[in-house]
GROMACS .gro file of C-alpha atoms in nm:
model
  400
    1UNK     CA    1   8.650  15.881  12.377
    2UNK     CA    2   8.889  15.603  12.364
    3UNK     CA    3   8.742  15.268  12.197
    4UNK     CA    4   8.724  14.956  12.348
    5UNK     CA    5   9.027  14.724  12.291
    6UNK     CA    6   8.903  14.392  12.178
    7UNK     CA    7   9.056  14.072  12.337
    8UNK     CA    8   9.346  13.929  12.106
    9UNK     CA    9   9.280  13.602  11.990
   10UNK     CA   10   9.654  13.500  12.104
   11UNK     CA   11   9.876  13.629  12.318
   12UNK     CA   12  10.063  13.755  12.052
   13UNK     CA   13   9.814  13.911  11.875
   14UNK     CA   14   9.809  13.666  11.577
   15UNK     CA   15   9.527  13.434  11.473
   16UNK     CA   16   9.418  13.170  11.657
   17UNK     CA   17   9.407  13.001  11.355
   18UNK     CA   18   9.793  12.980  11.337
   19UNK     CA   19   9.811  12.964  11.727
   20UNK     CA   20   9.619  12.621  11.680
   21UNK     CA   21   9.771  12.464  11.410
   22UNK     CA   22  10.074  12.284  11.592
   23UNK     CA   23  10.439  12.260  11.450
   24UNK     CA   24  10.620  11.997  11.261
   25UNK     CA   25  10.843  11.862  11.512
   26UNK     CA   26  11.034  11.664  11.321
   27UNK     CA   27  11.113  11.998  11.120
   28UNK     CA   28  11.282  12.119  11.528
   29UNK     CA   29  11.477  11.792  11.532
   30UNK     CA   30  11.611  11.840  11.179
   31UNK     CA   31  11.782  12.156  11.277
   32UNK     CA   32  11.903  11.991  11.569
   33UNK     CA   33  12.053  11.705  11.345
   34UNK     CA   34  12.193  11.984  11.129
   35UNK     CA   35  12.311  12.174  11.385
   36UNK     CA   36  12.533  11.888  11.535
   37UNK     CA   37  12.679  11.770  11.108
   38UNK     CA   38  12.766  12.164  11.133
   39UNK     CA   39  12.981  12.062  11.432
   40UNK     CA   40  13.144  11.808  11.296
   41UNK     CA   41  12.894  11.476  11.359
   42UNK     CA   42  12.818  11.217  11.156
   43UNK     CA   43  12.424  11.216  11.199
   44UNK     CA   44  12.234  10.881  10.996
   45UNK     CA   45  11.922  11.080  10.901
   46UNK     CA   46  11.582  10.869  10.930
   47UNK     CA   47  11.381  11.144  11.038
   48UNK     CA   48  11.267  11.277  10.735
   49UNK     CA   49  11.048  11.188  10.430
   50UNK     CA   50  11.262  11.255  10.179
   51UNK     CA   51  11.464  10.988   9.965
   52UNK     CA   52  11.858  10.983   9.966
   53UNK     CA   53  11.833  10.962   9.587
   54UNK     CA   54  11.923  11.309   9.367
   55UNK     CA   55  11.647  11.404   9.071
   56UNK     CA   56  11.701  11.139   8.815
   57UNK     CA   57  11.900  11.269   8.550
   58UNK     CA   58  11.629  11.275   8.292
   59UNK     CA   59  11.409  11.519   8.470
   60UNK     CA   60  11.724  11.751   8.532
   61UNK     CA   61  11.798  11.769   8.214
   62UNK     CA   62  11.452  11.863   8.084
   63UNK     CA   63  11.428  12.147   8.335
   64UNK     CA   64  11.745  12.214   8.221
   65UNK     CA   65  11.625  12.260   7.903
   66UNK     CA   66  11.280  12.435   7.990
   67UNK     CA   67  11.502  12.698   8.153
   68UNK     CA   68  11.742  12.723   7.781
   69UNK     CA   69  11.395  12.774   7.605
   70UNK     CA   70  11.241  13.022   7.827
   71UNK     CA   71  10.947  12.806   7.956
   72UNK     CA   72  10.965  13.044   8.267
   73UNK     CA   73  10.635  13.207   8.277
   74UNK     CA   74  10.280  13.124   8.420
   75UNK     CA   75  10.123  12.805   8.281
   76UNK     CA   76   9.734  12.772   8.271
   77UNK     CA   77   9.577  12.747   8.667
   78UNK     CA   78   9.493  12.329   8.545
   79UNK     CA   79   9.900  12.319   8.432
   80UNK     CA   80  10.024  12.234   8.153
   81UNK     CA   81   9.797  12.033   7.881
   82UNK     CA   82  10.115  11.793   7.810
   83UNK     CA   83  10.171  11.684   8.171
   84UNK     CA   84   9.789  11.590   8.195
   85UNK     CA   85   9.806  11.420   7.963
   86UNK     CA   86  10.095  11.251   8.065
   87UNK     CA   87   9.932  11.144   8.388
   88UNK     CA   88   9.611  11.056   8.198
   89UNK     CA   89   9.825  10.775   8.010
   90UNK     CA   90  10.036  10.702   8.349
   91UNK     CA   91   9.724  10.604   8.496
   92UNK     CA   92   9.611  10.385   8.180
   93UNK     CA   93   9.938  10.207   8.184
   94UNK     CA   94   9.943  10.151   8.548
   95UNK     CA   95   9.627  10.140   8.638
   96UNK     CA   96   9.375  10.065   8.293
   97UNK     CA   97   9.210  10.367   8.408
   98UNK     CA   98   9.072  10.602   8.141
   99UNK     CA   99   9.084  10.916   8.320
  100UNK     CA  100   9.022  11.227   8.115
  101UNK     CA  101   9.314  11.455   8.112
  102UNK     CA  102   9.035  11.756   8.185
  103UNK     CA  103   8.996  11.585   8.516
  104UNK     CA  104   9.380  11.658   8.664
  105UNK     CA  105   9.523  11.981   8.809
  106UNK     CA  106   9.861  12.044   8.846
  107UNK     CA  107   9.959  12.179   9.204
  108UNK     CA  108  10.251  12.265   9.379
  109UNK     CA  109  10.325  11.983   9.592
  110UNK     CA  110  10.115  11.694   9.730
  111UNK     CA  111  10.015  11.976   9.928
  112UNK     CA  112   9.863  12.204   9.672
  113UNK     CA  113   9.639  11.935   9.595
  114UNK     CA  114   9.541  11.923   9.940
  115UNK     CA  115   9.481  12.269   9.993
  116UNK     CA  116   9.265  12.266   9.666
  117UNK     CA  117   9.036  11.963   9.811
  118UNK     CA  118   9.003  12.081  10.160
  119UNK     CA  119   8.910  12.446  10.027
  120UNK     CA  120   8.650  12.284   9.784
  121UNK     CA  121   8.500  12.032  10.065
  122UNK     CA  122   8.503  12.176  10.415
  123UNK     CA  123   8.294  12.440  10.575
  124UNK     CA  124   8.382  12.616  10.870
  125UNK     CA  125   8.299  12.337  11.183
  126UNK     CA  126   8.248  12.032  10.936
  127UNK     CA  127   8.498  11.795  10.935
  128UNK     CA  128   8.680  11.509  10.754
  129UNK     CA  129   8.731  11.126  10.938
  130UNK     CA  130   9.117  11.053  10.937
  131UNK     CA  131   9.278  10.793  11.093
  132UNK     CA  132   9.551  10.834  11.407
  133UNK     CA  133   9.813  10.815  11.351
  134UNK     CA  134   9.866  10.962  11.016
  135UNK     CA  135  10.047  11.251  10.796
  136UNK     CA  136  10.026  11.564  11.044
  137UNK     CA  137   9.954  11.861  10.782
  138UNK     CA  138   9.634  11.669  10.658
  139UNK     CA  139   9.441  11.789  10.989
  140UNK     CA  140   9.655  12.151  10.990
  141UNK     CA  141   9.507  12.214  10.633
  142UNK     CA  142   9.183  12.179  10.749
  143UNK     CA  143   9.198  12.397  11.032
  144UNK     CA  144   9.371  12.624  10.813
  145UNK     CA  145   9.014  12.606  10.618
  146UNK     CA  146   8.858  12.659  10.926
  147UNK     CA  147   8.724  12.294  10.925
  148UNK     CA  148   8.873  12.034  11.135
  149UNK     CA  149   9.026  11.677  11.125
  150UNK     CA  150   8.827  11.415  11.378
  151UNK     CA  151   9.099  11.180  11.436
  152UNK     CA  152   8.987  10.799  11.492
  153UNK     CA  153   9.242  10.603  11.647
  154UNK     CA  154   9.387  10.373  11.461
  155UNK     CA  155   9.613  10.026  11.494
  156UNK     CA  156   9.737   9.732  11.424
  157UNK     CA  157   9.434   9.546  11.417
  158UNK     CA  158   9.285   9.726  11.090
  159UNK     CA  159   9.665   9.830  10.963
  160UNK     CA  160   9.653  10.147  11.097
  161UNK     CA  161   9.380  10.258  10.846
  162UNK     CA  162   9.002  10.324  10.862
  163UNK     CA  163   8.736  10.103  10.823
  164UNK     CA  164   8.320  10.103  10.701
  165UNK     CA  165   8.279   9.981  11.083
  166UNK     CA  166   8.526  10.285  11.216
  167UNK     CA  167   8.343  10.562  10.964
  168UNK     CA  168   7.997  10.454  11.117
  169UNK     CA  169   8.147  10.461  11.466
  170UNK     CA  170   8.284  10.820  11.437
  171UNK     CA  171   8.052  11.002  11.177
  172UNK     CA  172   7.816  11.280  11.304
  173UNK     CA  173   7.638  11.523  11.152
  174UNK     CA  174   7.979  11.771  11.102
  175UNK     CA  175   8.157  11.507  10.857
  176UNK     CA  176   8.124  11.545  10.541
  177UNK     CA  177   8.444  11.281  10.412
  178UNK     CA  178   8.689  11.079  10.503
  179UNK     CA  179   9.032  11.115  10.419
  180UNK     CA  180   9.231  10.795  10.303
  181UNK     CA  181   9.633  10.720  10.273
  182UNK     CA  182   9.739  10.407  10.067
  183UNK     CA  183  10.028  10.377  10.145
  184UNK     CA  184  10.005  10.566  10.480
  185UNK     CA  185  10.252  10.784  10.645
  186UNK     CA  186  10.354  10.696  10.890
  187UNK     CA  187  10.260  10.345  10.867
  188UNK     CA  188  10.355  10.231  10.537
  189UNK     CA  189  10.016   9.985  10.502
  190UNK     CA  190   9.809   9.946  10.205
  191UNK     CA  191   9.470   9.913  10.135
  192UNK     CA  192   9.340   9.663   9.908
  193UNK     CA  193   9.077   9.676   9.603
  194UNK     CA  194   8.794   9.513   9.790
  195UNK     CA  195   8.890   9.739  10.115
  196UNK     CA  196   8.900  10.057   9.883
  197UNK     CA  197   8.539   9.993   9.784
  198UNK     CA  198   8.378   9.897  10.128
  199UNK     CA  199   8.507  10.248  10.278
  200UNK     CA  200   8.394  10.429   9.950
  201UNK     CA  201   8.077  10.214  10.013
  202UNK     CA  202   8.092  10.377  10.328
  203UNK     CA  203   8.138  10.744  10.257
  204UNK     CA  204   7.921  10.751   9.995
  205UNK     CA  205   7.605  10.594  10.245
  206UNK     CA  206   7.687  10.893  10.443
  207UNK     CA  207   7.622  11.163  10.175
  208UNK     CA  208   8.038  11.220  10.239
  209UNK     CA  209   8.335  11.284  10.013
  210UNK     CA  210   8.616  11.061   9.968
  211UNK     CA  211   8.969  11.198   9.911
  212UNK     CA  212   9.276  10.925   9.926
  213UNK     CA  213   9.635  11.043   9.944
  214UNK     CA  214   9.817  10.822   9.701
  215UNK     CA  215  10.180  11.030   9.741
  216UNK     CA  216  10.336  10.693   9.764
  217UNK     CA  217  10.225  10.506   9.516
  218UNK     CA  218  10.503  10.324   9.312
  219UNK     CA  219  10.633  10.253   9.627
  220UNK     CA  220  10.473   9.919   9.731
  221UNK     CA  221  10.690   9.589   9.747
  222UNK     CA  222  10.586   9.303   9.545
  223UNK     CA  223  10.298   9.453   9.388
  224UNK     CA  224  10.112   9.768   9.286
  225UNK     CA  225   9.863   9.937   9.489
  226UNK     CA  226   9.532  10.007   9.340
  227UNK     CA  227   9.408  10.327   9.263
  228UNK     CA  228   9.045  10.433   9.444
  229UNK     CA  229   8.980  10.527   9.093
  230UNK     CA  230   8.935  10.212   9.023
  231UNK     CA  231   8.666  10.148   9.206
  232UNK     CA  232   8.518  10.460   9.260
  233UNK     CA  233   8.537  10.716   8.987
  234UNK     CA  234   8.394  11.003   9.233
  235UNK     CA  235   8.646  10.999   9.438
  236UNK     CA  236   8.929  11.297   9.499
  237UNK     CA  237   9.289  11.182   9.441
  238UNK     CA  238   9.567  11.349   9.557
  239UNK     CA  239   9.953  11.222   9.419
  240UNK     CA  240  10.260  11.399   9.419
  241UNK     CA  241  10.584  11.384   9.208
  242UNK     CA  242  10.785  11.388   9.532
  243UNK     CA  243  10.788  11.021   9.659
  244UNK     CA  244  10.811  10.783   9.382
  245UNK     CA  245  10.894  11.070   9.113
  246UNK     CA  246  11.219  11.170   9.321
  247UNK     CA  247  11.114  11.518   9.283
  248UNK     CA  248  11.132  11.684   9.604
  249UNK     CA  249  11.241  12.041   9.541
  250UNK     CA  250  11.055  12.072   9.252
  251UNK     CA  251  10.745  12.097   9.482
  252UNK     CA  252  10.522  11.924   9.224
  253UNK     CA  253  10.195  11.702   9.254
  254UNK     CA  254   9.795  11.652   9.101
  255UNK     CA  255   9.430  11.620   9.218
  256UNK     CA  256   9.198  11.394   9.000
  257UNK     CA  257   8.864  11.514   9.079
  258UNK     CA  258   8.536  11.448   8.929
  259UNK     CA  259   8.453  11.642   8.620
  260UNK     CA  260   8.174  11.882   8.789
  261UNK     CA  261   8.430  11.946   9.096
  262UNK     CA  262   8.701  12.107   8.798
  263UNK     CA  263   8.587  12.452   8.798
  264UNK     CA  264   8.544  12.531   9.126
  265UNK     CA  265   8.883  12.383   9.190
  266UNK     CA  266   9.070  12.584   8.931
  267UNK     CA  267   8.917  12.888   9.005
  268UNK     CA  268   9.075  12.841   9.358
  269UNK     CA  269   9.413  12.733   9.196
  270UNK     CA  270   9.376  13.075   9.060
  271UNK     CA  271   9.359  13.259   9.353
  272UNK     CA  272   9.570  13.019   9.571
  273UNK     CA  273   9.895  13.031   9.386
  274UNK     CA  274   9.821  13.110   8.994
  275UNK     CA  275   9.966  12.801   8.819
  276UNK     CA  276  10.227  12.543   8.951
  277UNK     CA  277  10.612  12.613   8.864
  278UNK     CA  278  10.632  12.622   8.495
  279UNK     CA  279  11.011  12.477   8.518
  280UNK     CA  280  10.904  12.141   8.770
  281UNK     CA  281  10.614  12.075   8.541
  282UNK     CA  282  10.839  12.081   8.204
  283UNK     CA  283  11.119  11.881   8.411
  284UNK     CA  284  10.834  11.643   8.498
  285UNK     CA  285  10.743  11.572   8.160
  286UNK     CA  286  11.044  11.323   8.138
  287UNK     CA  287  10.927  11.176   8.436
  288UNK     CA  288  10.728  10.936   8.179
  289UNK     CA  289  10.957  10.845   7.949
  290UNK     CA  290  11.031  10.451   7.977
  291UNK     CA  291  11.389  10.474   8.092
  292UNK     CA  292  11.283  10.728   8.381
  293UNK     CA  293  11.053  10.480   8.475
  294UNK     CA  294  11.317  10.213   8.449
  295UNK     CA  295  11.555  10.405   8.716
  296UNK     CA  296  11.235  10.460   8.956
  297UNK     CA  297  11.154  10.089   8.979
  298UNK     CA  298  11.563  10.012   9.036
  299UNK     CA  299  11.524  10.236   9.276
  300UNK     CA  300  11.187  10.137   9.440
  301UNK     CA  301  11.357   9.736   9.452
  302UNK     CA  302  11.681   9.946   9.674
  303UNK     CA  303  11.381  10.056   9.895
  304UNK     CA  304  11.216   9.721   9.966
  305UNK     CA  305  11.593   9.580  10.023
  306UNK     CA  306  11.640   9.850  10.279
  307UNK     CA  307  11.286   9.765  10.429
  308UNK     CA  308  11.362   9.410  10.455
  309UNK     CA  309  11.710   9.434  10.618
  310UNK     CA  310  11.576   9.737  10.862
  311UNK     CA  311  11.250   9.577  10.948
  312UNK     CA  312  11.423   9.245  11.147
  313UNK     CA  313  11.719   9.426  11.264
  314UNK     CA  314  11.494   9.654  11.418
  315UNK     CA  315  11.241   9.398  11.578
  316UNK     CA  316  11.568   9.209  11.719
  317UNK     CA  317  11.671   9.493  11.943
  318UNK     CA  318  11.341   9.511  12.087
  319UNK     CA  319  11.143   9.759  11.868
  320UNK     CA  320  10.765   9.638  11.816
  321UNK     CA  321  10.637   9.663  11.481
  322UNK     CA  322  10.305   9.495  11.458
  323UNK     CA  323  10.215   9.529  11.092
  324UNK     CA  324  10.479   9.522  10.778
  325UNK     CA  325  10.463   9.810  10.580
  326UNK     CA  326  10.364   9.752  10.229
  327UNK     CA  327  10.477  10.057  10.091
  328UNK     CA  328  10.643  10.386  10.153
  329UNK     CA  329  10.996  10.393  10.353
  330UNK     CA  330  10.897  10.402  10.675
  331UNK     CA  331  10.861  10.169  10.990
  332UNK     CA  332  10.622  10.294  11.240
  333UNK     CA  333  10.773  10.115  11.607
  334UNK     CA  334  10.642  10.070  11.907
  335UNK     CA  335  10.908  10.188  12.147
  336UNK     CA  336  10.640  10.133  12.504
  337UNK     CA  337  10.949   9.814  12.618
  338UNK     CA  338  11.175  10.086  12.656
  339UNK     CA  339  10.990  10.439  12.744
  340UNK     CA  340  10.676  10.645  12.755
  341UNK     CA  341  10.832  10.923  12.664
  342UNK     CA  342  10.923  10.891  12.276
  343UNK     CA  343  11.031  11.280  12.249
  344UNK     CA  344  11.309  11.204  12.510
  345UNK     CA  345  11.363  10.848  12.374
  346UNK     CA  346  11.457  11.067  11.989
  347UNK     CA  347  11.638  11.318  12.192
  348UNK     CA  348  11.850  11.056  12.327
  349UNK     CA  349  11.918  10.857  12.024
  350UNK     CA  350  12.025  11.226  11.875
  351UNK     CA  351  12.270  11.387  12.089
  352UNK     CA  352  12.450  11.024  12.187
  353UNK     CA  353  12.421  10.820  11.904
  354UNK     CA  354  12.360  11.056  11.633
  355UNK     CA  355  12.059  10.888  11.489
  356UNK     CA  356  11.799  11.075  11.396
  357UNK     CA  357  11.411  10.965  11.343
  358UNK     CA  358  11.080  11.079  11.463
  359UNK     CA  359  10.882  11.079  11.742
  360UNK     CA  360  10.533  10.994  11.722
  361UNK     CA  361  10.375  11.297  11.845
  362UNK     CA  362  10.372  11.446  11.486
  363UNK     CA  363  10.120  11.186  11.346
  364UNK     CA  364   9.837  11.208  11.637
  365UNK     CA  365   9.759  11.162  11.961
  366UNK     CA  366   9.674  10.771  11.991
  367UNK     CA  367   9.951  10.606  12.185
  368UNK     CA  368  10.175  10.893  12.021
  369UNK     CA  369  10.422  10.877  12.279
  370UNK     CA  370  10.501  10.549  12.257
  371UNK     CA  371  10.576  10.560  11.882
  372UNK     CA  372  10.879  10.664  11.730
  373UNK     CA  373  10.890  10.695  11.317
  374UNK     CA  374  11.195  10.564  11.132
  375UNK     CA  375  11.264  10.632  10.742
  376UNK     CA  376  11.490  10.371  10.571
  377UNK     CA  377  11.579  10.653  10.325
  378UNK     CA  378  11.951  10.528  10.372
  379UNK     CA  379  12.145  10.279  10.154
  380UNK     CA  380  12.192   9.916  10.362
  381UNK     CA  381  12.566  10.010  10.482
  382UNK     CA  382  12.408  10.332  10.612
  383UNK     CA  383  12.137  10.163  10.766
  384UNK     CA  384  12.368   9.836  10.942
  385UNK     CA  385  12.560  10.159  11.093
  386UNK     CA  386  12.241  10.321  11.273
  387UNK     CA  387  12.127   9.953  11.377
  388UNK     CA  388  12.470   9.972  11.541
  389UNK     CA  389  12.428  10.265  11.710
  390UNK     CA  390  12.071  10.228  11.809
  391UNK     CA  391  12.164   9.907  12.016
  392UNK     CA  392  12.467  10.057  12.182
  393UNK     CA  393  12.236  10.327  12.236
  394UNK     CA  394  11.967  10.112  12.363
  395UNK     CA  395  12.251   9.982  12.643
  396UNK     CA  396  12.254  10.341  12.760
  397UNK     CA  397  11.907  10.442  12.762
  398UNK     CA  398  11.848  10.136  12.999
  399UNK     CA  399  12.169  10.214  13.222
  400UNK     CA  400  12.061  10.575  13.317
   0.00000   0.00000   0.00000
């Protein structure tokens, strides 16, 4: 007797898991972008999140020297006592935060952290509060968990981020946190000390969890951003050596979590990818060192220059931006003067102008397609030559 053939859960026989989690579109227009520099065009990239600036020259050469020594092998599942430590005092000269160094996990990536936190906190069908727009593979982590992201729209009027008023709006009884960015992707806002504690306030009301992406701290202009830490001590912390670090390939970040949350979470860094790359986290080590930290702030003041030549050209051709960004490198425009169609409106800007950036479909589904995403991860000259193009580009779009 021949058994019964169960339904596939795709068409293609894969899990709906992956059928469900959608793809990083901006990853699709980067190969275009590539594919037309292969061909011989000069494509101004402000599509991606990634800085223009190489590893600073301190970190290379302790990898460097990591790799002469032999430091290739496994660290501990936590990473390496040294680099918590080295955190533990970055966040007591930044911050005058004691935080234990017991309390940090080295991961690889921003996005280890995240996969550590949303394997810890979310049961299948429970979900975490984000705001829309925001950072796509937040909510694709979580369905990767087999929890989900409830996405509250989000804009200009609160900065793009959540608030205590939002959180009570949109919690049911499948939340179980809220998921914070300060500085946000794709907004670039902030959230202040007193705002910090009235959404912990919040959370906490609610029996939730708090986790707060701080990838992009260091990169604020004119100030520093607080640290949730610093007013709540329970919440989960996720940081990366990526942004601000200038560690990109390295694929390098943390998690500060509470003290009782620690061994769950590094038994799971056991079993989700052993340790962190023994060479990034020795490189990182120099990361610390006062000159290195000298470079990074000459290099965060290049970022706010960019940001405040960018930010009025852009507005001056038409492009609404409602809210300055206080931190990252990105401006997050309004594009609904010129099209409804922001997919087509990045495809244009592409193939004729050679400009790349982003269209808002990545980051959510409020008003998504009338956002595009635009990375001032190019030096001034670079950036006066897009502003160029975009307006002669502009002419064209409203000639077709």
């Amino acid at each position: 007797m021949t058994a019964m053939k169960t339904s596939d859960p795709t068409p293609s026989g894969y899990s709906r898991r992956s059928h469900e989690i959608a793809p990083f579109h901006v990853m699709s227009l980067l190969a275009r972008a590539n594919a037309l520099e292969q061909a011989g065009h000069d494509v101004i990239h402000l599509e991606i999140g990634e800085p223009d600036f190489t590893t600073a020259a301190p970190v290379i050469a302790a990898g460097q020297a990591a790799l002469a020594a032999g430091h290739t092998r496994y660290t501990a599942a936590r990473g390496l006592p040294a680099l918590r430590q080295a955190i533990a005092g970055f966040y007591h000269d930044r911050y005058r935060l004691d935080i234990d160094p017991e309390r940090i996990l080295i991961t690889p990536g921003g996005s280890g952290a995240l996969l550590l936190a949303s394997s810890l906190l979310v049961d299948p069908g429970r979900h975490w509060l984000l705001a829309d727009p925001g950072y796509p593979c937040n909510r694709h982590f979580l369905r990767l968990v087999e929890g989900a992201a409830q996405l509250v729209p989000a804009g200009p009027a609160t900065g793009y981020q959540l608030t205590p008023e939002l959180i009570d709006a949109h919690w049911n009884r499948d939340s179980v946190g809220a998921l914070l960015a300060s500085p946000a992707n794709p907004t670039g806002t902030t959230l202040d000390k007193a705002q910090l504690a009235a959404l912990a306030g919040a959370v906490k009301a609610r029996g939730g969890h708090l986790v707060v992406d701080e990838i992009y701290h260091g990169l604020t202009y004119g100030f520093d951003a607080p640290s949730v830490l610093e007013v709540d001590d329970g919440a989960f912390v996720l940081n990366s050596f990526s942004k601000y670090f200038g560690m990109t390939g390295w694929r390098l970040g943390w998690l500060v979590a509470p003290p009782q949350a620690v061994p769950e979470l590094e038994k799971l860094a056991q079993n989700l990818y052993i340790s962190a790359p023994s060479m990034a986290q020795h490189a990182a080590l120099a990361c610390f060192q006062p000159e290195t930290i000298a470079l990074f702030e000459q290099r965060r003041e290049q970022f706010r220059q960019r940001r405040d030549y960018l930010l009025p050209a852009l507005r001056e051709l038409g492009f609404r931006i409602d809210v300055e960004p206080q931190g990252a490198f990105y401006l997050y425009c309004d594009v609904s003067a010129f099209t409804d169609d922001a997919q087509a409106f990045c495809a244009h800007f592409l193939e004729t102008e050679h400009v790349a950036f982003t269209p808002g479909l990545d980051f959510g589904q409020h008003r998504a397609h009338q956002h595009v995403r635009i990375a001032y991860t190019q030096d001034v000259p670079r950036l006066q030559q897009a502003v160029e193009r975009i307006g002669r580009g502009l002419r064209r779009w409203q000639q077709r």
